[in-house]
Structure formats: C-alpha cells, structure tokens
PDB file of C-alpha atoms in Angstrom:
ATOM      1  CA  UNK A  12      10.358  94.997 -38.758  1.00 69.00           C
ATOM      2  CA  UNK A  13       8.811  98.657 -38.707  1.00 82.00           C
ATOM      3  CA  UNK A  14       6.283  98.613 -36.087  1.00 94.00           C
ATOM      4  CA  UNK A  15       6.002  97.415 -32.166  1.00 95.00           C
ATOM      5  CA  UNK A  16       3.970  94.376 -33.245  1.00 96.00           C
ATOM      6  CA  UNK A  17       6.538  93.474 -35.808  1.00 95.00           C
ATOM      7  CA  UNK A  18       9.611  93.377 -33.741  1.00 97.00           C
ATOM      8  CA  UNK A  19       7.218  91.925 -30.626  1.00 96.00           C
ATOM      9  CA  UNK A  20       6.524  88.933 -32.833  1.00 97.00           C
ATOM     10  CA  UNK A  21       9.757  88.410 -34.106  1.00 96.00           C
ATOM     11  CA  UNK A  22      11.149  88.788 -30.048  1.00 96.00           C
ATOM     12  CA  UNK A  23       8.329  86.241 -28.707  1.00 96.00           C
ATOM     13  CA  UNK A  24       9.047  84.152 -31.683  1.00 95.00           C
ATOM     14  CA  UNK A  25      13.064  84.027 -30.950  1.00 94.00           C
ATOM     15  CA  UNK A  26      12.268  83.673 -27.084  1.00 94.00           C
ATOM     16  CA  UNK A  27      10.112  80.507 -27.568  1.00 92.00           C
ATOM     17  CA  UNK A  28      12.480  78.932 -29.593  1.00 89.00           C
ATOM     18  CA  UNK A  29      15.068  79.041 -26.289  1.00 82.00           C
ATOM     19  CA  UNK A  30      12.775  78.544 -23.463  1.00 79.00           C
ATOM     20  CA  UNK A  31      13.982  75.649 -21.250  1.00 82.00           C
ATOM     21  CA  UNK A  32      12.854  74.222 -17.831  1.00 88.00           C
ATOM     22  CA  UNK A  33      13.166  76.311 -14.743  1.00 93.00           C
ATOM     23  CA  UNK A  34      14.464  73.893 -12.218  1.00 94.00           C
ATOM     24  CA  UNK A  35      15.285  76.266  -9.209  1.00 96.00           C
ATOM     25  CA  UNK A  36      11.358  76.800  -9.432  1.00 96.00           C
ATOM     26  CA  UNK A  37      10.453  73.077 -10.091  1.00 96.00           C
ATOM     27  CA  UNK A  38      12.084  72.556  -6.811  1.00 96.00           C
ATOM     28  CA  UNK A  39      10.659  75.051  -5.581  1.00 97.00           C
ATOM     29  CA  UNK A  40       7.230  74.178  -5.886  1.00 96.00           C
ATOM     30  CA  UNK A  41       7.691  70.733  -4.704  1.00 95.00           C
ATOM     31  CA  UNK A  42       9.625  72.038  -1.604  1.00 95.00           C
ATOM     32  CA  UNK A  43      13.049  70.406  -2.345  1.00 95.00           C
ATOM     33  CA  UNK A  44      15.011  73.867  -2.151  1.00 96.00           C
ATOM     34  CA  UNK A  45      16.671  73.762   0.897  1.00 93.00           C
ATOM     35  CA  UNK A  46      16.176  76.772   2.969  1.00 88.00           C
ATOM     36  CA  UNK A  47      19.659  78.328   3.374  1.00 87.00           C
ATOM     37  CA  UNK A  48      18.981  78.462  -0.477  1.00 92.00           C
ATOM     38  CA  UNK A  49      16.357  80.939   0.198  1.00 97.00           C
ATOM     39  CA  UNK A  50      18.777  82.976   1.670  1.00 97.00           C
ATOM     40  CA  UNK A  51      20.756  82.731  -1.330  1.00 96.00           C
ATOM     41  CA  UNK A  52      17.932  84.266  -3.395  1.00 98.00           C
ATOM     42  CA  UNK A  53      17.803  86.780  -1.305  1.00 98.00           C
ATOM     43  CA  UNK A  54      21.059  87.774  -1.706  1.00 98.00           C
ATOM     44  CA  UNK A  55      21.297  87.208  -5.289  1.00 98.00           C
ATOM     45  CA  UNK A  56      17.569  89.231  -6.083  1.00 98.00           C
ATOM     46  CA  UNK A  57      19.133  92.271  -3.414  1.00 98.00           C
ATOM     47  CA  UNK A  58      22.416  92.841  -6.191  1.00 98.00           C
ATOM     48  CA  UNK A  59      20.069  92.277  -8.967  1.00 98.00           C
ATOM     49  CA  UNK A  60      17.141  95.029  -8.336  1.00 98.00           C
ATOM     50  CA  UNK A  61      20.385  97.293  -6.702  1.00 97.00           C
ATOM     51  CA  UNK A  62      21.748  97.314 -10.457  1.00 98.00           C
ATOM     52  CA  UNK A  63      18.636  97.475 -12.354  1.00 98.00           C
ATOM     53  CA  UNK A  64      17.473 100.327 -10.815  1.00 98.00           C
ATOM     54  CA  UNK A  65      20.975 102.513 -11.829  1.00 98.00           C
ATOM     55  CA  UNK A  66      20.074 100.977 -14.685  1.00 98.00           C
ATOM     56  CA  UNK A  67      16.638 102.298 -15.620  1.00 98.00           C
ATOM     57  CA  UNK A  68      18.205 105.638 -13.830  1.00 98.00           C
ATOM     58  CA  UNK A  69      20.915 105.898 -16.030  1.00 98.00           C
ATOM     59  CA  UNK A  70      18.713 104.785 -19.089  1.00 98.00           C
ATOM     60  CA  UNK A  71      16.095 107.902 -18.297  1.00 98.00           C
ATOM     61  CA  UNK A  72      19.052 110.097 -17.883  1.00 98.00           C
ATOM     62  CA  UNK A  73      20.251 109.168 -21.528  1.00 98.00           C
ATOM     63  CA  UNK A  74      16.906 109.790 -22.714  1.00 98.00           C
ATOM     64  CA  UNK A  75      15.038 112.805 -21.100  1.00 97.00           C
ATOM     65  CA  UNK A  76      12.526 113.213 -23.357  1.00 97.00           C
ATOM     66  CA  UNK A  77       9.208 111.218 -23.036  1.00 97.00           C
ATOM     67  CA  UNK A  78       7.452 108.340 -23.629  1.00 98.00           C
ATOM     68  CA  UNK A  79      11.346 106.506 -22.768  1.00 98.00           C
ATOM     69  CA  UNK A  80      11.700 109.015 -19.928  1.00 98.00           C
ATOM     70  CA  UNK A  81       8.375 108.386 -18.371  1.00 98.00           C
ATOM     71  CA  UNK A  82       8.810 104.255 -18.694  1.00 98.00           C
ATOM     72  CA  UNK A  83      12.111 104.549 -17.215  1.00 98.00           C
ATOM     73  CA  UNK A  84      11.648 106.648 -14.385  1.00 98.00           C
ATOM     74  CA  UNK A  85       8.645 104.354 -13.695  1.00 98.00           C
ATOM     75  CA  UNK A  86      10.938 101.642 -13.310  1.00 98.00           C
ATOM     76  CA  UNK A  87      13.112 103.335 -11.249  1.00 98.00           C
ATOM     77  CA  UNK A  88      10.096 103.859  -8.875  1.00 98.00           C
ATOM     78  CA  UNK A  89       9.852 100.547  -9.330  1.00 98.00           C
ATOM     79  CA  UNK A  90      12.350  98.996  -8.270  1.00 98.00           C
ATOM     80  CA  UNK A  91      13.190 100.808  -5.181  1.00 98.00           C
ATOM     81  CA  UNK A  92       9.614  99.395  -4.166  1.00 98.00           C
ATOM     82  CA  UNK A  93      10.773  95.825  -5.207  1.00 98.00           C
ATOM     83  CA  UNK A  94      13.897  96.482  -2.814  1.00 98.00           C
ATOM     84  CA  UNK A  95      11.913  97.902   0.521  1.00 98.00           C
ATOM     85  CA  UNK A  96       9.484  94.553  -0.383  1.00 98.00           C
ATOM     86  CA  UNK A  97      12.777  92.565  -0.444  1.00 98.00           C
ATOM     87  CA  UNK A  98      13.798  93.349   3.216  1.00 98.00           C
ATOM     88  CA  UNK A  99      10.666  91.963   4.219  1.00 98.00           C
ATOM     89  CA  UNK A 100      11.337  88.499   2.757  1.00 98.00           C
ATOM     90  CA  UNK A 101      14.801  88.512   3.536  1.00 98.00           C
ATOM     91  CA  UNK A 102      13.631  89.387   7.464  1.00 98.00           C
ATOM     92  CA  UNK A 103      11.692  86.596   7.116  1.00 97.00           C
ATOM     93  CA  UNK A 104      14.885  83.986   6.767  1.00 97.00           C
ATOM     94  CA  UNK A 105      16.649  86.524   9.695  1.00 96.00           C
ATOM     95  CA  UNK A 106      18.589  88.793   6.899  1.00 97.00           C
ATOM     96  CA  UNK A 107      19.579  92.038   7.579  1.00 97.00           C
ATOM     97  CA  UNK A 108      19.855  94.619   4.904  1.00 97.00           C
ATOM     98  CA  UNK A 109      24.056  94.347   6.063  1.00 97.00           C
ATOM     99  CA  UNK A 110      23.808  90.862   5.383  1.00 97.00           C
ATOM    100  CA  UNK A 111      21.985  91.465   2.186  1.00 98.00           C
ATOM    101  CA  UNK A 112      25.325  93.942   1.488  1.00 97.00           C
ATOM    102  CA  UNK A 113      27.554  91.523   2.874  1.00 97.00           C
ATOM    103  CA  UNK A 114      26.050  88.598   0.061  1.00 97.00           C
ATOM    104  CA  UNK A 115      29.129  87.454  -2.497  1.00 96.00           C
ATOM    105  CA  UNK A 116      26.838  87.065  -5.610  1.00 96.00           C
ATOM    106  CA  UNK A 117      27.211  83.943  -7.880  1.00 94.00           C
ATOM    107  CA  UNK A 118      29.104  85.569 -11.424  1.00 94.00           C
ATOM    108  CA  UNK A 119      26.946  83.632 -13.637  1.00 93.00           C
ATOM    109  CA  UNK A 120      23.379  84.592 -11.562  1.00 95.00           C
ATOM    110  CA  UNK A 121      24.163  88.392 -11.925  1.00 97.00           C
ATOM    111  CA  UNK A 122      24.640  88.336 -16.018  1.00 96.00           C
ATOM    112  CA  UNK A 123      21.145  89.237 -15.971  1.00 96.00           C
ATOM    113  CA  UNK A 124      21.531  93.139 -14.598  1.00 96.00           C
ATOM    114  CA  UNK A 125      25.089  93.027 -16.229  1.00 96.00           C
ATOM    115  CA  UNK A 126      23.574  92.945 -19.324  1.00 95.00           C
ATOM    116  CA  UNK A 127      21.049  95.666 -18.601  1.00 96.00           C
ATOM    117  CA  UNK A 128      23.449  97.578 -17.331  1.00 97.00           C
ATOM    118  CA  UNK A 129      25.795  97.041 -20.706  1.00 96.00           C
ATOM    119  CA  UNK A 130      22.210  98.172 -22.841  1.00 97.00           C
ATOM    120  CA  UNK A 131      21.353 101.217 -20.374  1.00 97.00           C
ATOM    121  CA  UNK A 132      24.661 102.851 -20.986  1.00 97.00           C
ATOM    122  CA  UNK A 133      25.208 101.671 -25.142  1.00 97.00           C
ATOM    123  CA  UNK A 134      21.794 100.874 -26.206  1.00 97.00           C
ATOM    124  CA  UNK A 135      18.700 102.398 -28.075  1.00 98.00           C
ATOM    125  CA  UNK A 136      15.535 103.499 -25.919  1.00 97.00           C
ATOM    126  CA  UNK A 137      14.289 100.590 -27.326  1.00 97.00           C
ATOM    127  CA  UNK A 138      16.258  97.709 -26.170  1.00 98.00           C
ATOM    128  CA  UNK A 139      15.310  97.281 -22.984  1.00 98.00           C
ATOM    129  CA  UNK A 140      11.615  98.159 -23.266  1.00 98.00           C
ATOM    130  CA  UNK A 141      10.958  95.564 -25.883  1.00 98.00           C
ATOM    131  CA  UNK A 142      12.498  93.088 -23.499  1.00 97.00           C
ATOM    132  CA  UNK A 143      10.125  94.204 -20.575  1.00 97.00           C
ATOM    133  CA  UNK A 144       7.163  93.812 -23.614  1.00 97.00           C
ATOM    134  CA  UNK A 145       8.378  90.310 -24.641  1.00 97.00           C
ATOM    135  CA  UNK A 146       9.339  88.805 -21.380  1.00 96.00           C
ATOM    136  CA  UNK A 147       6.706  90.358 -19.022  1.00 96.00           C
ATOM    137  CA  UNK A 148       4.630  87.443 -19.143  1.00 95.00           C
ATOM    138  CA  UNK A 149       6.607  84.282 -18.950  1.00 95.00           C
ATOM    139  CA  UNK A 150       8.415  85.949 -15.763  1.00 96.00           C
ATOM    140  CA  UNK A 151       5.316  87.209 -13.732  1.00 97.00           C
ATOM    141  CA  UNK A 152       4.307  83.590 -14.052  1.00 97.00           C
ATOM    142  CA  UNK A 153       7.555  82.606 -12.508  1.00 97.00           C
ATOM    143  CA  UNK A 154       7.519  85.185  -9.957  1.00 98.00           C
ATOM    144  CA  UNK A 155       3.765  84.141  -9.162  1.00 98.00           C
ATOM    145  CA  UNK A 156       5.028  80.210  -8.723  1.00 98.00           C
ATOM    146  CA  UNK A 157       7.870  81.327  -6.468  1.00 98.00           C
ATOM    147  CA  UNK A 158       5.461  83.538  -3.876  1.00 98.00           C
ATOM    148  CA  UNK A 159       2.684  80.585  -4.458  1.00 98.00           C
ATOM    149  CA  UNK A 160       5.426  77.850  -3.284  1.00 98.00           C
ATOM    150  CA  UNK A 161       6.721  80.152  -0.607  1.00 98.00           C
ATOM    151  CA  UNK A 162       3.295  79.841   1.308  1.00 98.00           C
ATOM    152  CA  UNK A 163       2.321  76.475   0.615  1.00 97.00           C
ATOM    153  CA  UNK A 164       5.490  74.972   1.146  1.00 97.00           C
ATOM    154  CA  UNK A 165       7.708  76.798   3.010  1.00 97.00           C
ATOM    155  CA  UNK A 166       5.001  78.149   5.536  1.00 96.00           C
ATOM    156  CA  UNK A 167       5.433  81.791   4.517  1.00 97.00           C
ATOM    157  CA  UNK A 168       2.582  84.398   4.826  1.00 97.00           C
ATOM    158  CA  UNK A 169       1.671  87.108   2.544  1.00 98.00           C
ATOM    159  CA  UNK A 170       3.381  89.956   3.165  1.00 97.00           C
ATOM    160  CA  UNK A 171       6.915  88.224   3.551  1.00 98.00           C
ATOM    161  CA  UNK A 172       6.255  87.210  -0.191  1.00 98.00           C
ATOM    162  CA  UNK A 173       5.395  90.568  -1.315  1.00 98.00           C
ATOM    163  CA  UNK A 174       8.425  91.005  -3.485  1.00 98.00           C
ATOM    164  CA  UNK A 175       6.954  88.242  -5.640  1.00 98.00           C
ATOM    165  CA  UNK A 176       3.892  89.287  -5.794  1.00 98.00           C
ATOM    166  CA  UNK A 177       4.926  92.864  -6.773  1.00 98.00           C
ATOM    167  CA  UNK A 178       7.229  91.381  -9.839  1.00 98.00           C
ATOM    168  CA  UNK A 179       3.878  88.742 -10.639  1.00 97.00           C
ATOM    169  CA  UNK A 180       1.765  91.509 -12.419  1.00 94.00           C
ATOM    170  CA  UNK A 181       3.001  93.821 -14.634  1.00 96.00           C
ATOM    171  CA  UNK A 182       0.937  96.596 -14.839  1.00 97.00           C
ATOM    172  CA  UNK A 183      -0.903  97.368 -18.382  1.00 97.00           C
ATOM    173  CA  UNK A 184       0.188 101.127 -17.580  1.00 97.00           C
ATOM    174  CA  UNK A 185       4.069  99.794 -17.510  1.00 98.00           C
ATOM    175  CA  UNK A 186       3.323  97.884 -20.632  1.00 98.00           C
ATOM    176  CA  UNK A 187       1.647 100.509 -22.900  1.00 98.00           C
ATOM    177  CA  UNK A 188       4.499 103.290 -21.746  1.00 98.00           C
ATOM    178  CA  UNK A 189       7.116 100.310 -23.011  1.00 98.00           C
ATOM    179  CA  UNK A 190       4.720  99.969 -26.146  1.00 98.00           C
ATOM    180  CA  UNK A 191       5.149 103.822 -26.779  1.00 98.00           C
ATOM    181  CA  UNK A 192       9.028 103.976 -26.348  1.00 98.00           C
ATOM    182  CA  UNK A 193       9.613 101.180 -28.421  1.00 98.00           C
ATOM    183  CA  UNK A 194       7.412 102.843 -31.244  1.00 98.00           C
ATOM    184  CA  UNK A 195       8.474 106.438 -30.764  1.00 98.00           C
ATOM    185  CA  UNK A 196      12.357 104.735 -30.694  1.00 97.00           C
ATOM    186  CA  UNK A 197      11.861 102.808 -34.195  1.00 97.00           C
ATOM    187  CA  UNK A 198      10.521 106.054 -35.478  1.00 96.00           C
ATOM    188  CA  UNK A 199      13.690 108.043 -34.543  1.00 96.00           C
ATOM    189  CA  UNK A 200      16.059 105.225 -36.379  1.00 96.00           C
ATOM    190  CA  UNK A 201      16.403 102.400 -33.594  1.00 97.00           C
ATOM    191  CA  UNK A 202      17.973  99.256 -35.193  1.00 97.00           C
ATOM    192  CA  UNK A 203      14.755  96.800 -34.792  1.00 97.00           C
ATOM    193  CA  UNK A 204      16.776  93.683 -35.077  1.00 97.00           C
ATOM    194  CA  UNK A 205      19.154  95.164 -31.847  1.00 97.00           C
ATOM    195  CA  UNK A 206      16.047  95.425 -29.848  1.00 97.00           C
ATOM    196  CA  UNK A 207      15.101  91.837 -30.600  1.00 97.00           C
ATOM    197  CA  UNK A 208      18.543  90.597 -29.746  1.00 97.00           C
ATOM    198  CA  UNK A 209      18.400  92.024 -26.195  1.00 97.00           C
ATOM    199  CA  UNK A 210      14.693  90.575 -25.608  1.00 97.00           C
ATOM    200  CA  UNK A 211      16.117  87.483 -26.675  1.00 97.00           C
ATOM    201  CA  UNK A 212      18.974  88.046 -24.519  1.00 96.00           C
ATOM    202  CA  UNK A 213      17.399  89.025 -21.029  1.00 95.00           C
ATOM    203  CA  UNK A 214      15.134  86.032 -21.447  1.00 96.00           C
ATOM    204  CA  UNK A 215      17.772  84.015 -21.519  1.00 96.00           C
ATOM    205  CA  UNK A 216      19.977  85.305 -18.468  1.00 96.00           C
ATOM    206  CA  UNK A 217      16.879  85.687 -16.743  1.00 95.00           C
ATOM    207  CA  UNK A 218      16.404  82.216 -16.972  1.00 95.00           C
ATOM    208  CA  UNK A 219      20.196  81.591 -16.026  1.00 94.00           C
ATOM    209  CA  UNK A 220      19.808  83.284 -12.628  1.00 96.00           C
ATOM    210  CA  UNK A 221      17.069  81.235 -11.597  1.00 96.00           C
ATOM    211  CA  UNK A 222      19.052  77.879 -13.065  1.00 93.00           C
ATOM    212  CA  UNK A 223      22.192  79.334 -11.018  1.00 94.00           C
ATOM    213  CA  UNK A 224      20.140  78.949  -8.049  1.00 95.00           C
ATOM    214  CA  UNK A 225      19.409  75.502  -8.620  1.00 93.00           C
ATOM    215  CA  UNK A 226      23.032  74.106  -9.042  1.00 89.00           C
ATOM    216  CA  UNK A 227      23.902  71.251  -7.239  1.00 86.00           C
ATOM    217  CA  UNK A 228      20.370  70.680  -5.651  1.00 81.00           C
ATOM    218  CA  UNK A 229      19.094  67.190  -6.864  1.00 66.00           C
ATOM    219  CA  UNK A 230      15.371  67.025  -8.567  1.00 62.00           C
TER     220      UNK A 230
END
C-alpha cells in the first residue's frame, strides 16, 4: 500500500466489511425519536465539534508545513462554522449555548473525538485525513437524512438544520487537500496500514455515537 488509492481501497474495503444499521437515524426518519432526544444530540454534537476542532488545531500545529497544514487549518475553520450553525439548531429546541456547556455527555457517544484527539496528538499526518477520504461519503449521507427528517418530520425549517446541511457535503477542495496530505505523508515514511486502522476506526465510533443516541428508544 504505496499510494492514496492503495490505502483508500484497502480503508473503504475494511469499512464495508463493518458497516451496520444506523438506528438513531432509522428513527429518525420515521419520526419515532422523541424530542427531548433532540436535545440530547445537541448536546452530544456541541462536545463533539468542541474537541475536534483542538483536534485539527493541535494536528496543524504538529505539522506546520503544507499540504497537512493547509487541510488542517481548513478544518479548524471548519468546525468553528459547524459550532455557530449548532446554536441555531439547538435554539431551535430552546438551548442555550450554557445549556449546551452544562450537557453531561454519554462516555460511549464521545469515543468518536476521543479517538481523534488520541491520533492528533500520536499519529501520522496521515491518519486522520485518510479517515475524512474514506468516510466522507457514507456520513454526509447520514448527516443529509438527519436535516431531511428534521423538516419533514419534526417541522423544522432550513436554517435551524444548517449544521446538517453544512456536515452533508464535503467539499471536493477539503477532499483533494486530504488526498495531498495523505500522499505527501506516505512519501515521508507514514505507516500505510496505521492510516487504514484509524479510517476503519472513526467509521466505526462514528457509527457508535449515532447508535448511543438511539439506546433505549424502541423501533
């Protein structure tokens, strides 16, 4: 595994292999989430971009030089977007940004950011960017299902569902600055089958924060 298509294929391959339903957005579309629940997302999505973006800070501070610097400090950008888009939606169920502070996270829904924050401080320039690469599309289509439910079920309007939108399209300019760090980082001597591991690793804890949500709730 020498080039970004190698380790890509061997990432999506790995991922598909593990993919299992998403039930807090099964529910979700067929408007069985109760709404307090939405608060809970909320909550749970404020600690989760909060840590991702020291994350992606910390991970363009550990590499300065571009194309990981420029990815990362896009992210960054990013995600402080994701959080001022946040306040709207949590407004929207009568959450304050105290309240949003105030949230006790679920452990098991925050392993997600944990383990980015675990790769931005020990791993290559290439972990993380070959997960954004292999997982981009699988969770913009979950992100686009949770805005699209929002409005058709639970009588939100656009703008209070911006967060989702924001998170539904990855931008090809994101993508191809991920392409080039993970090339430039197998080039300097990143271990290809590490960055694979953590793809196949923040697919899966991304899809246990959206399961967390959905415990207890009956289908």
């Amino acid at each position: 595994m020498n080039t970004v298509t190698d380790v890509l294929t061997a990432a999506r391959q790995q991922i598909s292999r593990e993919t299992e339903p998403n039930r807090f957005v099964d529910l979700l579309v067929c408007g069985q989430v109760p709404k307090e629940r939405l608060g809970r997302l909320a909550g749970e999505l404020y600690s989760l971009v909060g840590s991702d973006r020291r994350s992606f800070a910390m991970l363009a501070s550990r590499f300065p030089s571009p194309p990981a610097r420029d990815l990362y400090l896009t992210m960054v950008e990013g995600e402080e977007e994701a959080l001022r888009l946040l306040l709207d939606f949590a407004a929207e169920l009568g959450m304050g940004e105290q309240e949003l502070r105030d949230y006790e996270p679920q452990p098991m829904a925050q392993a997600y950011p944990v383990c980015l924050s675990q790769s931005a401080q020990f791993g290559s320039s290439s972990d993380i960017a070959l997960g954004l690469l292999a997982n981009a599309r699988e969770s913009g289509e979950i992100y686009s299902c949770v805005a699209d439910a929002l409005i058709s079920r639970y009588g939100f309007q656009e703008p209070a569902v911006a967060h989702f939108r924001f998170f539904a399209d990855t931008p090809q300019s994101l993508l191809d600055q991920a392409a080039a760090t993970v090339e430039s980082g197998l080039a300097d001597g990143d271990d290809p089958a590490a960055a694979v591991r953590c793809a196949r690793i923040v697919h899966s804890l991304e899809s246990q924060f959206w399961n967390c949500l959905a415990r207890d709730l009956a289908f």
